[in-house]
Tab-separated table of C-alpha atoms in Angstrom:
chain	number	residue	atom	x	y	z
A	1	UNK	CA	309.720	105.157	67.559
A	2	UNK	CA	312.744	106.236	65.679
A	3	UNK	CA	311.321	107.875	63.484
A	4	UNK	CA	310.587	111.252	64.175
A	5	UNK	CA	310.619	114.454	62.968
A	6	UNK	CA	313.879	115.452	64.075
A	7	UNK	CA	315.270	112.330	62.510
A	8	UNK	CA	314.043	113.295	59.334
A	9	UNK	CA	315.493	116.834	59.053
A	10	UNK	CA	319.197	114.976	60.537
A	11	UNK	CA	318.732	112.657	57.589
A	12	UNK	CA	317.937	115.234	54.912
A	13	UNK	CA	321.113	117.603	56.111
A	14	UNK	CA	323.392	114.275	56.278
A	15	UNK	CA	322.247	113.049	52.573
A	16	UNK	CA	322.059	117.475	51.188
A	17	UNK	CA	318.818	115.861	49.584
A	18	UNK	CA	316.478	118.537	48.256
A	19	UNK	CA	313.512	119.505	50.282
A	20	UNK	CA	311.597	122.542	48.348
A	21	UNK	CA	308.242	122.434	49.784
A	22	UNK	CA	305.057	122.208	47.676
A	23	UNK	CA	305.616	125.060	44.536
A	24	UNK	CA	303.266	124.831	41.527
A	25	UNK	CA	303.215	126.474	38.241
A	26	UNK	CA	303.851	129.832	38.524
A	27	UNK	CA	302.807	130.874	34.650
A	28	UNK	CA	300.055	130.073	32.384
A	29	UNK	CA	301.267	127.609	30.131
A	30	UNK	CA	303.522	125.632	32.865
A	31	UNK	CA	303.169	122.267	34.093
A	32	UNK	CA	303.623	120.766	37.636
A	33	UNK	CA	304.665	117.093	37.569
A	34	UNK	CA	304.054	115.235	40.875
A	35	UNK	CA	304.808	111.995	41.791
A	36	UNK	CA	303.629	110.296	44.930
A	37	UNK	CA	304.523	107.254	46.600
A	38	UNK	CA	303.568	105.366	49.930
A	39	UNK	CA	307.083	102.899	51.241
A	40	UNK	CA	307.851	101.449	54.432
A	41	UNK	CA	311.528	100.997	55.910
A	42	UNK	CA	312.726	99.340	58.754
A	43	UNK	CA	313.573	101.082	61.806
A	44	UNK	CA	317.586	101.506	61.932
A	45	UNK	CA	319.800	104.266	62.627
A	46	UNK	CA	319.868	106.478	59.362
A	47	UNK	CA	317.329	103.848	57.662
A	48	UNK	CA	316.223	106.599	55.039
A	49	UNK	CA	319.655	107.649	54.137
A	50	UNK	CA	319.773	105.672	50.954
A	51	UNK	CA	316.242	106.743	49.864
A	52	UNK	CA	317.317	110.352	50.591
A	53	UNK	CA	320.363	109.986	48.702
A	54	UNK	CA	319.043	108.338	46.052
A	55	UNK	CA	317.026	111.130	45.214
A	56	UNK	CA	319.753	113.354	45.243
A	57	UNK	CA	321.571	110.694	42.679
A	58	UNK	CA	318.675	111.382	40.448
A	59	UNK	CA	318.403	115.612	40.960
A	60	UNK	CA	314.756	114.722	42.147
A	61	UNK	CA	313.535	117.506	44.393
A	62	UNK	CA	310.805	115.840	47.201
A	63	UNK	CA	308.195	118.240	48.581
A	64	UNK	CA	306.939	116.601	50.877
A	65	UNK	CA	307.372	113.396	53.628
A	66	UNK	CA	305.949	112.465	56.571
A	67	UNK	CA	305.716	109.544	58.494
A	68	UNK	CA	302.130	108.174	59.366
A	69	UNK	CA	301.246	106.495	62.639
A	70	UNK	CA	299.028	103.088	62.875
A	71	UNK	CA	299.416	102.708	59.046
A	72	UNK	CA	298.227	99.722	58.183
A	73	UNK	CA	301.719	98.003	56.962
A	74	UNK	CA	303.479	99.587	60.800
A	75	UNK	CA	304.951	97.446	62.972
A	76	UNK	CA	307.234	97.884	66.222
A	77	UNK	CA	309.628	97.446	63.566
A	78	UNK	CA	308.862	99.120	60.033
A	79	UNK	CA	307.362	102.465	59.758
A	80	UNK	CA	305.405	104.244	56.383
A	81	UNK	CA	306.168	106.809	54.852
A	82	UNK	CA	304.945	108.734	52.576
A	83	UNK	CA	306.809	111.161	49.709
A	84	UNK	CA	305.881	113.517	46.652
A	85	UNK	CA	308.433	113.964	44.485
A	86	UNK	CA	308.850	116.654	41.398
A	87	UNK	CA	308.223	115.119	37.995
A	88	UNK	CA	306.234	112.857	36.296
A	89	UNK	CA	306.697	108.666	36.019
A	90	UNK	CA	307.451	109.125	31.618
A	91	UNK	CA	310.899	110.666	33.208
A	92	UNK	CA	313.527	108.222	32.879
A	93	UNK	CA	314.980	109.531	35.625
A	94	UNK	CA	311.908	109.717	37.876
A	95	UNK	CA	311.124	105.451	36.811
A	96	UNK	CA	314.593	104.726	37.600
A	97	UNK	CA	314.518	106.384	41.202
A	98	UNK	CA	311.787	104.598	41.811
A	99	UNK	CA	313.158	101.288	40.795
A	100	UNK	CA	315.771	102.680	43.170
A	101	UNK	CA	313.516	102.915	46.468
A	102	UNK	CA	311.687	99.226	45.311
A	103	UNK	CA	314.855	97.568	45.542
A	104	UNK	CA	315.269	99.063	49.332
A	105	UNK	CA	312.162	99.471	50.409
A	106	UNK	CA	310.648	96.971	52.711
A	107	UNK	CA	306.945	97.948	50.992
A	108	UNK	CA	306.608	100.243	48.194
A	109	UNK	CA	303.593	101.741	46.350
A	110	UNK	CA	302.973	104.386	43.311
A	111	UNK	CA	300.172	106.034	44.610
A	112	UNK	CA	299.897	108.328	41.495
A	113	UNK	CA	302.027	110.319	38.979
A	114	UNK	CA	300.365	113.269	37.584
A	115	UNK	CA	301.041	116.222	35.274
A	116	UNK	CA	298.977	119.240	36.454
A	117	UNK	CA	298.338	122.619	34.608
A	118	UNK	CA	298.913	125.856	35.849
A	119	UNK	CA	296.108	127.208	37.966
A	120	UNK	CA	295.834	130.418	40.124
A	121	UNK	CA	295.867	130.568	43.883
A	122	UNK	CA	295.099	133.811	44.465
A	123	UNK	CA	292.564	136.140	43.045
A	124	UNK	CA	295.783	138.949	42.352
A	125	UNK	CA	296.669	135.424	39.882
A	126	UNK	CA	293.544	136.868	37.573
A	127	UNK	CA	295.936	139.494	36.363
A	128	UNK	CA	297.957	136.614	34.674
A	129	UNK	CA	294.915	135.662	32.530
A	130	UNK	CA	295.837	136.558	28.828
A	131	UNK	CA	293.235	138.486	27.057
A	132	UNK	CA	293.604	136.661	24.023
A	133	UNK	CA	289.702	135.593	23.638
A	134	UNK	CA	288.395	132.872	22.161
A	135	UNK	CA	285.460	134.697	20.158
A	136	UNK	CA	284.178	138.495	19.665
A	137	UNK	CA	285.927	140.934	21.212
A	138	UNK	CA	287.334	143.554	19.703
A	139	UNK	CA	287.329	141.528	16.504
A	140	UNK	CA	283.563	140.451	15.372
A	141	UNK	CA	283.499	137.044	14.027
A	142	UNK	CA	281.128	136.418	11.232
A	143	UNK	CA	280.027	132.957	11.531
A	144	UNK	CA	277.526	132.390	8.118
A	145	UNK	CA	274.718	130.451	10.070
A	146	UNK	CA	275.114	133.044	12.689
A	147	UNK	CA	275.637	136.354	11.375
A	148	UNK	CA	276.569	139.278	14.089
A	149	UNK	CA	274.908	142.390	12.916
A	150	UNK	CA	277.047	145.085	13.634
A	151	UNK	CA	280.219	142.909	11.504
A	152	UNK	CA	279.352	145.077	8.962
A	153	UNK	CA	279.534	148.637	10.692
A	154	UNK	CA	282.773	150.092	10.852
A	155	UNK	CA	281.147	152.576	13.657
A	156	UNK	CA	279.868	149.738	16.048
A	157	UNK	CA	283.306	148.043	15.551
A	158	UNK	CA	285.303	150.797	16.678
A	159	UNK	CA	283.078	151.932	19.500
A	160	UNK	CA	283.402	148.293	20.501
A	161	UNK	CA	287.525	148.179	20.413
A	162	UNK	CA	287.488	151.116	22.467
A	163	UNK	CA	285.300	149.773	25.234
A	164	UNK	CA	287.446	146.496	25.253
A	165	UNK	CA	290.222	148.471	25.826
A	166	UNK	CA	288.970	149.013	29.846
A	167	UNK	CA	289.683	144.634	29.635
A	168	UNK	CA	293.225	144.722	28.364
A	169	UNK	CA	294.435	148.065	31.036
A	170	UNK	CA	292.155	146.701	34.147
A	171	UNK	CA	294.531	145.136	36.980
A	172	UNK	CA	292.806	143.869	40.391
A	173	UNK	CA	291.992	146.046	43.021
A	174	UNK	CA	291.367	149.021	40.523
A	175	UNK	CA	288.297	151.127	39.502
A	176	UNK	CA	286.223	149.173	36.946
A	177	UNK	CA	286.740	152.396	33.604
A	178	UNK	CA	283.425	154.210	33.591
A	179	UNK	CA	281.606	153.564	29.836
A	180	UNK	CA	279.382	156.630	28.381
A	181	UNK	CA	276.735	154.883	26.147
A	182	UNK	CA	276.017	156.257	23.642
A	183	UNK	CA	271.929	156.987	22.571
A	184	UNK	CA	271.668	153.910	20.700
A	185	UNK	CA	273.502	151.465	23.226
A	186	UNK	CA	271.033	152.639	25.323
A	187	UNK	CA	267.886	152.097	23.134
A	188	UNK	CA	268.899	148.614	22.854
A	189	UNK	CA	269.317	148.295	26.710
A	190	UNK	CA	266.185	149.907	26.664
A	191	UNK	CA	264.179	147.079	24.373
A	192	UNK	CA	265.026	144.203	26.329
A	193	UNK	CA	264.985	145.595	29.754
A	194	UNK	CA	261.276	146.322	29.343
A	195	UNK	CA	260.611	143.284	27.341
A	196	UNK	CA	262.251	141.232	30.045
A	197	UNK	CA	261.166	143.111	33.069
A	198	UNK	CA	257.441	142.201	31.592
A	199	UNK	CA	258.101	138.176	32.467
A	200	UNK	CA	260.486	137.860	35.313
A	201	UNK	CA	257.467	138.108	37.921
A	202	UNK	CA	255.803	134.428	36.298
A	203	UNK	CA	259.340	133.241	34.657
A	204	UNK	CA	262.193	134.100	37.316
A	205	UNK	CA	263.223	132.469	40.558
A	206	UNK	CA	262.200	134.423	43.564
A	207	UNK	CA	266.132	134.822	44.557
A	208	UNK	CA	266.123	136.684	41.777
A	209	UNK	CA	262.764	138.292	42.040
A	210	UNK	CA	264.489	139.340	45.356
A	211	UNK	CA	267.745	140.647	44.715
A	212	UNK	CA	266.427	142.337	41.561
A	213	UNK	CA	264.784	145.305	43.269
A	214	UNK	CA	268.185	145.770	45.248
A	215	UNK	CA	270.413	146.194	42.183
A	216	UNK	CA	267.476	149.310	40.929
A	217	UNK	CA	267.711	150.902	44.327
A	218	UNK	CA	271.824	150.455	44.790
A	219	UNK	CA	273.163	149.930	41.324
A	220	UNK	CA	271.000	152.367	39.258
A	221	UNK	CA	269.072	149.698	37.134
A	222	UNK	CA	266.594	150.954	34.668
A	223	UNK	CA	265.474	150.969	31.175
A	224	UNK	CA	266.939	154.749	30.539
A	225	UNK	CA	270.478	154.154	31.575
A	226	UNK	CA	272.924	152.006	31.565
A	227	UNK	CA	274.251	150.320	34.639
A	228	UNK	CA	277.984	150.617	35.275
A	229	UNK	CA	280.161	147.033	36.265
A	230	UNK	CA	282.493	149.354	39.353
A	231	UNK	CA	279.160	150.175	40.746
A	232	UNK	CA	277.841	146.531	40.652
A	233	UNK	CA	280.994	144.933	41.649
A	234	UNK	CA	280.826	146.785	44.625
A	235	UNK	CA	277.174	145.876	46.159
A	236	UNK	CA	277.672	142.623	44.745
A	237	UNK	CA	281.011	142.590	47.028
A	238	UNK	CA	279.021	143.624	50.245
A	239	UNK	CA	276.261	141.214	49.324
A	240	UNK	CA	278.260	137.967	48.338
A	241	UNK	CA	281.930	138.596	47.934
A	242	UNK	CA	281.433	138.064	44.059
A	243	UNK	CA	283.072	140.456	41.894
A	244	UNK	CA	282.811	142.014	38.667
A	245	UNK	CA	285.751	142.315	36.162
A	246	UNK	CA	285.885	143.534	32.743
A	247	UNK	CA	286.588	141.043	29.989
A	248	UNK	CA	287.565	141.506	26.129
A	249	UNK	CA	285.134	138.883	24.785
A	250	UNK	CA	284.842	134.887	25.557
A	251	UNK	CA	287.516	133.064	27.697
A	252	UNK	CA	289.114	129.832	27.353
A	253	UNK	CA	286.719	127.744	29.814
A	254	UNK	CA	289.671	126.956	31.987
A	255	UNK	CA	290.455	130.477	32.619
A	256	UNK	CA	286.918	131.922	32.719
A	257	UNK	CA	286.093	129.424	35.892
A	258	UNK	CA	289.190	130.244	37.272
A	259	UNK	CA	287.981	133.635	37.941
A	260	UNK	CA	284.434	132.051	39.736
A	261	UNK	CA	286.784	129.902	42.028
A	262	UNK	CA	287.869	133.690	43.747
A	263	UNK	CA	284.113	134.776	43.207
A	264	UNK	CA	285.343	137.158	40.193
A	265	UNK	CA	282.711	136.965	37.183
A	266	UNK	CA	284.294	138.279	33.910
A	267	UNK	CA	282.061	140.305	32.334
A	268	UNK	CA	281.906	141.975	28.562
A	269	UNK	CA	280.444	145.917	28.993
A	270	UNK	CA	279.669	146.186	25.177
A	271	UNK	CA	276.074	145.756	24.230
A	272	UNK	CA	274.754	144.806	21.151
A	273	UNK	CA	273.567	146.051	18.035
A	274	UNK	CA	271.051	148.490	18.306
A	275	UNK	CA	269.792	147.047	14.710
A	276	UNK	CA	268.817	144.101	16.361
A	277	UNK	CA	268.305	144.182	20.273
A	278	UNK	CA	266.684	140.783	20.295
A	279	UNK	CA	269.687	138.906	19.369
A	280	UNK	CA	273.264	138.477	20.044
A	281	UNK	CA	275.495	135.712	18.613
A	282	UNK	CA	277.753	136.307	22.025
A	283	UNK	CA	277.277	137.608	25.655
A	284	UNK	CA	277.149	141.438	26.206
A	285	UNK	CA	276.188	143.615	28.549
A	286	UNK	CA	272.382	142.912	28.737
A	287	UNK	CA	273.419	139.274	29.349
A	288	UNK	CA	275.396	139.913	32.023
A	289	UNK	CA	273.423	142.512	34.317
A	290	UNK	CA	270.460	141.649	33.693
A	291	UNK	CA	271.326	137.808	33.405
A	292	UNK	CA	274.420	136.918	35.476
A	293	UNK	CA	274.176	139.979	38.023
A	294	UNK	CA	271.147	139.862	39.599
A	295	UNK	CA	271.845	135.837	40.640
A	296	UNK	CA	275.289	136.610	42.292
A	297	UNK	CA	273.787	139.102	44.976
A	298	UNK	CA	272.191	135.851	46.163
A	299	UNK	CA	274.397	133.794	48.838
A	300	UNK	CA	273.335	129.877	48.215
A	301	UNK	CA	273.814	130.899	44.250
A	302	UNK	CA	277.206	132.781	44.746
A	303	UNK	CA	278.351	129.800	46.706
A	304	UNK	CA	277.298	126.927	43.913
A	305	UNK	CA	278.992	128.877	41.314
A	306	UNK	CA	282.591	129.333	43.300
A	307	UNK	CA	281.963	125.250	43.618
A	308	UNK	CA	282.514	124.753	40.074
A	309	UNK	CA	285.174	127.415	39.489
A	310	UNK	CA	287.374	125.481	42.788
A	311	UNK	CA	286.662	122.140	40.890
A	312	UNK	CA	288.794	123.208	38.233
A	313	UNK	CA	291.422	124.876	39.069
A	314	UNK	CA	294.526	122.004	38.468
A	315	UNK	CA	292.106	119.952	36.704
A	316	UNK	CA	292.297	118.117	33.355
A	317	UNK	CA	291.155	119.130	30.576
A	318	UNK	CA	288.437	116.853	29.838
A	319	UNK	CA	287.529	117.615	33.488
A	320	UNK	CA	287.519	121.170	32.290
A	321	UNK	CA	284.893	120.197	29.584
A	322	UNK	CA	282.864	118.760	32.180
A	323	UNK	CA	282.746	121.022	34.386
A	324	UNK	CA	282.745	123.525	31.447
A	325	UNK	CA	279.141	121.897	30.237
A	326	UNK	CA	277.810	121.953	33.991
A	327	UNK	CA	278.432	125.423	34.300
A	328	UNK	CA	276.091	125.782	30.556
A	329	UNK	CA	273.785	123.644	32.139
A	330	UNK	CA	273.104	125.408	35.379
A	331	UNK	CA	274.493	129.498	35.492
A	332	UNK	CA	273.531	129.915	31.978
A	333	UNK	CA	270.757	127.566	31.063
A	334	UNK	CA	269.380	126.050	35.184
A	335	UNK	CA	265.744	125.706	35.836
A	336	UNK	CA	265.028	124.738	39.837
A	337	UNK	CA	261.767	123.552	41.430
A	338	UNK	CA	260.049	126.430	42.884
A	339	UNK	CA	256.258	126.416	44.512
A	340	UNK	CA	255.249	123.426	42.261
A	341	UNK	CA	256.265	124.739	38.715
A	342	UNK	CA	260.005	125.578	36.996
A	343	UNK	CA	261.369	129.030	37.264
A	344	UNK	CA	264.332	130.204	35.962
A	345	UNK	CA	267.892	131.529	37.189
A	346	UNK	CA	270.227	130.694	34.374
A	347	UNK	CA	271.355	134.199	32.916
A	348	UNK	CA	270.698	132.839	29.414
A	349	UNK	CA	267.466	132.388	30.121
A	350	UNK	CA	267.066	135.234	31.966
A	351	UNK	CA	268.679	137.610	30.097
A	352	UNK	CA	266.897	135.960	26.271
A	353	UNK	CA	262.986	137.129	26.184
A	354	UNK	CA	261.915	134.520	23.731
A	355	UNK	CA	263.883	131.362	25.692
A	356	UNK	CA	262.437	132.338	28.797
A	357	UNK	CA	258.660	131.903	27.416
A	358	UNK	CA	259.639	128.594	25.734
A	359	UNK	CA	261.658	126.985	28.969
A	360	UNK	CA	258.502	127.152	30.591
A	361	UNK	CA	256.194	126.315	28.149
A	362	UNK	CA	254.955	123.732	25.677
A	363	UNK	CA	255.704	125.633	22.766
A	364	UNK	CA	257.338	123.797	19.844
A	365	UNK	CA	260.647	125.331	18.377
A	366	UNK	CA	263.294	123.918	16.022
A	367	UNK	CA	260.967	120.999	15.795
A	368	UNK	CA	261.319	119.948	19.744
A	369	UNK	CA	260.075	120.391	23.106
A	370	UNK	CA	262.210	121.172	26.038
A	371	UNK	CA	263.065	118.077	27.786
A	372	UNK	CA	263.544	118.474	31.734
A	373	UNK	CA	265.688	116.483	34.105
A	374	UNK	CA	266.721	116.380	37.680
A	375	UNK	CA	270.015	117.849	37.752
A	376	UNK	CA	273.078	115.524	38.027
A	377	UNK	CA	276.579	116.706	37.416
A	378	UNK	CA	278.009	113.716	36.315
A	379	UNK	CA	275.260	113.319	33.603
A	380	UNK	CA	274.821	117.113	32.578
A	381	UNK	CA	278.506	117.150	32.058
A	382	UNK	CA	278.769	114.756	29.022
A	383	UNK	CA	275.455	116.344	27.722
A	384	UNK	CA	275.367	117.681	24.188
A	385	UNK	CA	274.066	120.781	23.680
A	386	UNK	CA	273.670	123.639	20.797
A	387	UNK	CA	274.588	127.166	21.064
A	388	UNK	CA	272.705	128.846	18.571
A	389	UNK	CA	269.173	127.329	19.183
A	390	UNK	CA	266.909	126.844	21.944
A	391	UNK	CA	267.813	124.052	23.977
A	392	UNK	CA	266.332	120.953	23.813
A	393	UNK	CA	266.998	119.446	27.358
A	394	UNK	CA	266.819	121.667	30.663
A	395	UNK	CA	268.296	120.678	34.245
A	396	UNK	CA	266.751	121.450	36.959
A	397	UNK	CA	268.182	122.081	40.200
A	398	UNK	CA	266.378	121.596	43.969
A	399	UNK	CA	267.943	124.459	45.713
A	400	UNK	CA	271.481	126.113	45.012
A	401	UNK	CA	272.528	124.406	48.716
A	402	UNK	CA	271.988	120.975	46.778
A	403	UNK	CA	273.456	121.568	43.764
A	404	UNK	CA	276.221	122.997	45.873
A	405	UNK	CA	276.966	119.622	47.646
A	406	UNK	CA	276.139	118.028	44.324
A	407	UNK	CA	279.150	119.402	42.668
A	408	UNK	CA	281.445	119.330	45.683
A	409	UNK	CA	280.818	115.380	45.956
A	410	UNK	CA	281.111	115.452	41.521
A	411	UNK	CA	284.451	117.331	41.975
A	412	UNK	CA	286.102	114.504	44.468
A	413	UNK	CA	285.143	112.107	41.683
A	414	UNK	CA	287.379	113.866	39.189
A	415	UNK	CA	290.873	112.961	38.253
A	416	UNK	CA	292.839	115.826	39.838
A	417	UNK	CA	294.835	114.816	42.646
A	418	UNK	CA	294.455	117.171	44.910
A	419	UNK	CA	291.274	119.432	46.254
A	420	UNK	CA	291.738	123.340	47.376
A	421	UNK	CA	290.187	125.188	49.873
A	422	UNK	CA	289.272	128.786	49.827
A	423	UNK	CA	290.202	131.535	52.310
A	424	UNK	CA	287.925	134.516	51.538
A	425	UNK	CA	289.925	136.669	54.058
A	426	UNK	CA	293.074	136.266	51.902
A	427	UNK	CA	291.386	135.571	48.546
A	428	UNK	CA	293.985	132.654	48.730
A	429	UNK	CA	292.941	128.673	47.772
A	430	UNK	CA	295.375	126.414	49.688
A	431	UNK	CA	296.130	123.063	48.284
A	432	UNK	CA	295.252	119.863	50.474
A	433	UNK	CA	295.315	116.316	49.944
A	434	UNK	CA	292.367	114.030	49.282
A	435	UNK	CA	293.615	111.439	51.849
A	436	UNK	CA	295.021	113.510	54.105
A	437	UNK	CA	298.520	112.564	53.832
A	438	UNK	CA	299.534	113.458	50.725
A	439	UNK	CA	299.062	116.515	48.642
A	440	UNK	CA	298.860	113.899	46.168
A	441	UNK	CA	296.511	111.154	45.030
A	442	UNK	CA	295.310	108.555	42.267
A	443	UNK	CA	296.564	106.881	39.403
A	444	UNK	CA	298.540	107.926	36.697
């Protein structure tokens, strides 16, 4: 074959064509554009000189090419190739190269043009996140049909901004700030911890029923103090590899699953208002030990949840949305099949006395029952939902090790045009192709 690799490289230092290698977006905000292409030539002394200096012509930078052996349009005398270029097929430039290699190519086929957002590849990458939330925060939102009770109390507001102040300094690989709750955070904690701890033994799964105990003997769980996020983070590290890092208030979806694709959960460490323990227009620190916590100590869990967090990093955004509403459906709201009946490991279940009772029951509320249905990604992610009510309709999952190959096989079906694959001894994804050839794939 004449083709080889050594050919190649001759070719690209004869033409000064750009090879760069695969780079992404290096910011939030940017925007790789990828174009890939499939082409045969015919074998001949310096037969991809003109496609090599075409793209030069056109200050088009390819990252990648490689020949491919027994492809289907080979013969003893015309090879395939295939090429990702930088930039998008809406470039003038980029439509006219490729009119360019059509006219010289023996074969020639767009096999996609894509423009993907900015996404992390490394859990040092978190630091990047802006803490610009979306609700809450430091800066209590009062939403008429749902109230927040401390809006009103100028103490509770500025406790509050100086606790979020551990989310704005925090950097990876430092100590989670130590919070000193004060005698009516930990009343509050105090009210729903013993009003919960009263129905996890009939409501909760028994992975949670499990790990529970393990957080009170390692994490110092109970209804007089409050637990601290370091000392979670780190038996939740030795247990799982899931992390805990603080967080201002509510994350842009595509950011917050970011941070579950490197097994980092963000999580608030202000609690509620002491006025009213019972509610909370927004998560807070009972929701996330008591809800979220507990769950990633268990393996099977901690690996479905870093499924959906690698399904979107690159992805689009109504992927995002998808993916967005799975993640409601299943770590906040999931029911699973458990010694005949429904038990619950969502957090907002198990973290919300008075939705726990009525997931499980057939108790009427806001003029509905709860509706159950096998869990399906591809349905639950175009399900409509409210926020402020109980929910009407409840998936429920097998195991964790099903709905883990459930959303594996849902996030190949998705537009991006690429999949990632985590290393957990770097804490690194690296980017691979679908087909194997290409780093790219699809349409545009």
């Amino acid at each position: 074959r004449i083709i080889t690799r050594d050919n190649i490289l001759l070719m690209f230092r004869r033409s000064c064509a750009r090879l760069q290698g695969s780079r992404w977006a290096s910011r939030p905000g940017e925007v790789t554009k990828r174009t890939s292409i499939q082409f045969s030539v015919r074998n001949s002394s310096g037969c991809l000189l003109p496609f090599l200096q075409a793209c030069k012509d056109h200050d088009t930078n390819i990252v990648q090419l490689k020949s491919r052996e027994g492809a289907g349009t080979d013969t003893a005398e015309v090879t395939t190739l295939f090429m990702d270029l930088d930039g998008h097929i809406s470039d003038p430039n980029v439509k006219s190269l490729l009119d360019k290699f059509k006219e010289n190519a023996h074969f020639f086929h767009m096999i996609g043009s894509h423009e993907i957002p900015y996404f992390p590849q490394s859990v040092e990458d978190l630091d990047k996140i802006e803490q610009t939330t979306l609700d809450a925060g430091e800066e209590l939102q009062d939403d008429p049909d749902c109230p927040h009770p401390g809006f009103h109390d100028q103490e509770y507001r500025a406790r509050r901004k100086a606790i979020v102040r551990n989310a704005y300094d925090y950097r990876h690989g430092k100590q989670i700030p130590r919070v000193h709750y004060t005698k009516n955070e930990i009343v509050a904690w105090s009210h729903c911890y013993k009003k919960l701890m009263s129905l996890f033994p009939t409501h909760a799964c028994k992975q949670y029923q499990y790990t529970f105990p393990l957080l009170v003997e390692n994490c110092g769980y109970g209804p007089e103090s409050i637990p601290q996020l370091e000392d979670i983070s780190n038996y939740l590290h030795s247990r799982t590899g899931f992390r805990l890092r603080p967080i201002a208030g509510l994350l842009s979806p595509r950011d917050f699953l970011a941070g579950l694709a490197f097994r980092v959960f963000f999580s608030t460490q202000y609690i509620r208002h002491h006025s009213k323990p019972d509610y909370t227009p927004e998560p807070d620190i009972v929701h996330e030990l008591m809800g979220h916590a507990p769950m990633f100590a268990d393996p099977e869990f901690a690996d479905f949840s870093q499924e959906i967090g690698l399904a979107s990093l690159g992805a689009s955004e109504a992927d995002i949305e998808k993916l967005a509403t799975n993640y409601w459906f299943t770590v906040e709201f999931g029911l699973c099949r458990q010694q005949g009946t429904f038990k619950a490991y969502g957090a907002g279940l198990l973290s919300s006395h008075g939705e726990l009772q009525y997931s499980q029951s057939s108790e009427k509320v806001f003029e509905y029952l709860p509706e159950y249905r096998n869990y399906d990604p591809e349905a639950a992610g175009v399900q409509k939902y409210p926020i402020t009510k109980y929910q009407p309709v409840y998936y429920v999952a097998d195991s964790f090790a099903r709905a883990k190959d459930q959303m594996k096989a849902y996030s190949n079906s998705l537009s991006r045009p690429f999949c990632v694959q985590y290393n957990p001894c770097t804490e690194h994804v690296k980017v691979l192709a679908q087909s194997g050839e290409s780093q790219l794939k699809g349409s545009e």
